[in-house]
Amino acid sequence: MPLVELTKSVYRCRNLVGGEWRAPHGPHDVVGVHENERDVTSPYTGQLIGRVPMSNAMHVAQAVEGAKRASDGWRNTPIKERTQRMFAYRELLLKCLDELAHTAASEAGKTVAEARAGVLKGVEVVEFALSIQNLDLGGNLEVSRGVTCEYRREPLGVVAGITPFNFPAMVPMWMFPIAVVLGNCFVWKPSEKVPLTACRLGELMLEAGFTNGIFSIVHGGKDAVEAILDHPDVKAVAFVGSSPVAKFVYERASRSGKRALALGGAKNHLIVVPDAEIELTAQSVLDSFTGCAGQRCMAGSVMVAVGDVEPIVARLREKAAAIEVGAQMGAIIDQASLSRITDAIASAEKRGAKVVVDGRGKQPRDAEYKSGTWIGPTILDNVKPDSPAAQVEIFGPVLSIVRVPTLGDAIALEGQSTYGNAASIFTTNGGVAEYVANRVHAGMIGVNVGVPVPREPFSFGGTHESKFGHGDITGHGGIEFWSSLKKITRKWSTQSDSNWMS
Ligand code: NAD
């Protein structure tokens, strides 16, 4: 078992290096606090639930070395065999679904239903990875008599993924199932805020046969990330997290010659026009800004109300005020995030926004959760388009309503955002929907859908400061990112009419 019990429910996480669990700071069974460990607390209760090592460059080097040793054997393992191991991993994920969901919920603050959905979305990417063997992995053509050109898809070698706290299982599984099925050895640096789910996923990967360094985990924060970015044997890095770190990761990885794709933060616009269906729109906007307590990059955070949409706003206010925290909505990851959210609300108020639903001070009914980090859904109305509440990512259950007179103003507002992850239009008019979909600049568009996450095999990715790098993550974009094309030109005998190009 990689998770060592400190007390009844406090676990010490270890790194997964060369297929073995290792305590970076000493023997794994030593109970006690190490200097370079960080506490993991549950957002539900504020209680200590684990300890995570904050690895340094030496620990990263150990994991990369283990992955490098496995690399030749793994890239030369037939893809059908690699796929069979991934199939075994899928079975294990489904077998352990409830346990994984509870672990992810308790460390990330999600509801169990949300955490479960996150694992299942990860399973969907695993299923896409299982289909890679039947997709276009190469081809050939006789380009002139006796001369054949072939291309084939090859793994990159040792690759890495760095992930955020808000989807402990799903976001990592956007990356590693596709990467390892393609023959890469994967080193994962999970968020130090949610390392317990990472350990469990690591155990299941080992059980499925991804042994000996095919799959590794290095826990930690900034130091571990920088060591990955600078390591010459890491050939590609995928990152998901906030925009400033995404930009930093993309630039530093690119400077050291790596392939890099870094997904960042968001400020997603939900454009609502007067002909929108009242109930569907109010429920979709509510789910979009309160799901995962607003801590997801696809959360709708600005509702752009075009003209008179008062019946929809009224229904939305009613629904938001009725949400029970701790039951229908989860907690905020930590006290620092909660303070950032309440500061953003107070600052919007000072700038003239009206708090029409106030979630500040809301507490769950369950006494066990009283020391958690809570806030209820909050709606700010009449937010000025150029104010921080309309521009800056809050990453909490806060909806800013910006009132505009025309659809053109709504499209212009969306276009001015520094982010470009998602945007949705709510209307019953197909022409209006197409008009907006063609003009907004976000990478993922919804029509009467509040969280327009593309499902597999479609790839996930935004634009502007929501993504640094070319291509998308998951789906076909994932195949492109985690592999390279080798081109082979063959000639077996001299042909009188083969031309100068061969
Ligand atoms: P974060 O940027 O703080 O952390 C992400 C990862 O980077 C973690 O593994 C962390 O250890 C590491 N990290 C943090 N600071 C670092 C630094 N200075 N140098 C190097 N590494 C560092 O993000 P978070 O708070 O964990 O997650 C929330 C953010 O992620 C939000 O902005 C959200 O929008 C974004 N996000 C984006 C997507 C997407 O698909 N675009 C998906 C999920 C989350």
Coordinates of C-alpha atoms in Angstrom, one line a residue, residues 14 32 123 161 203 230 232 265 279 306 342 348 353 357-358 407 415 453 464 471:
R14 CA 5.1 8.8 -1.7
G32 CA 6.3 11.8 12.0
V123 CA -12.6 6.8 -18.2
G161 CA 2.2 16.2 -17.1
E203 CA -1.6 2.1 -7.6
D230 CA 14.7 22.0 -17.3
P232 CA 16.9 17.4 -20.8
G265 CA -7.5 29.9 -16.6
E279 CA -36.3 27.2 -17.2
V306 CA -28.9 41.2 -23.8
T342 CA -14.9 37.3 -0.8
A348 CA -17.3 44.5 -7.1
A353 CA -22.4 46.1 -8.6
V357 CA -27.8 36.7 -4.1
D358 CA -25.2 36.7 -1.3
L407 CA -26.1 41.2 -29.3
G415 CA -14.0 39.4 -27.7
V453 CA -16.9 20.5 -22.7
H464 CA -5.8 33.4 -26.0
G471 CA -3.1 22.0 -30.7

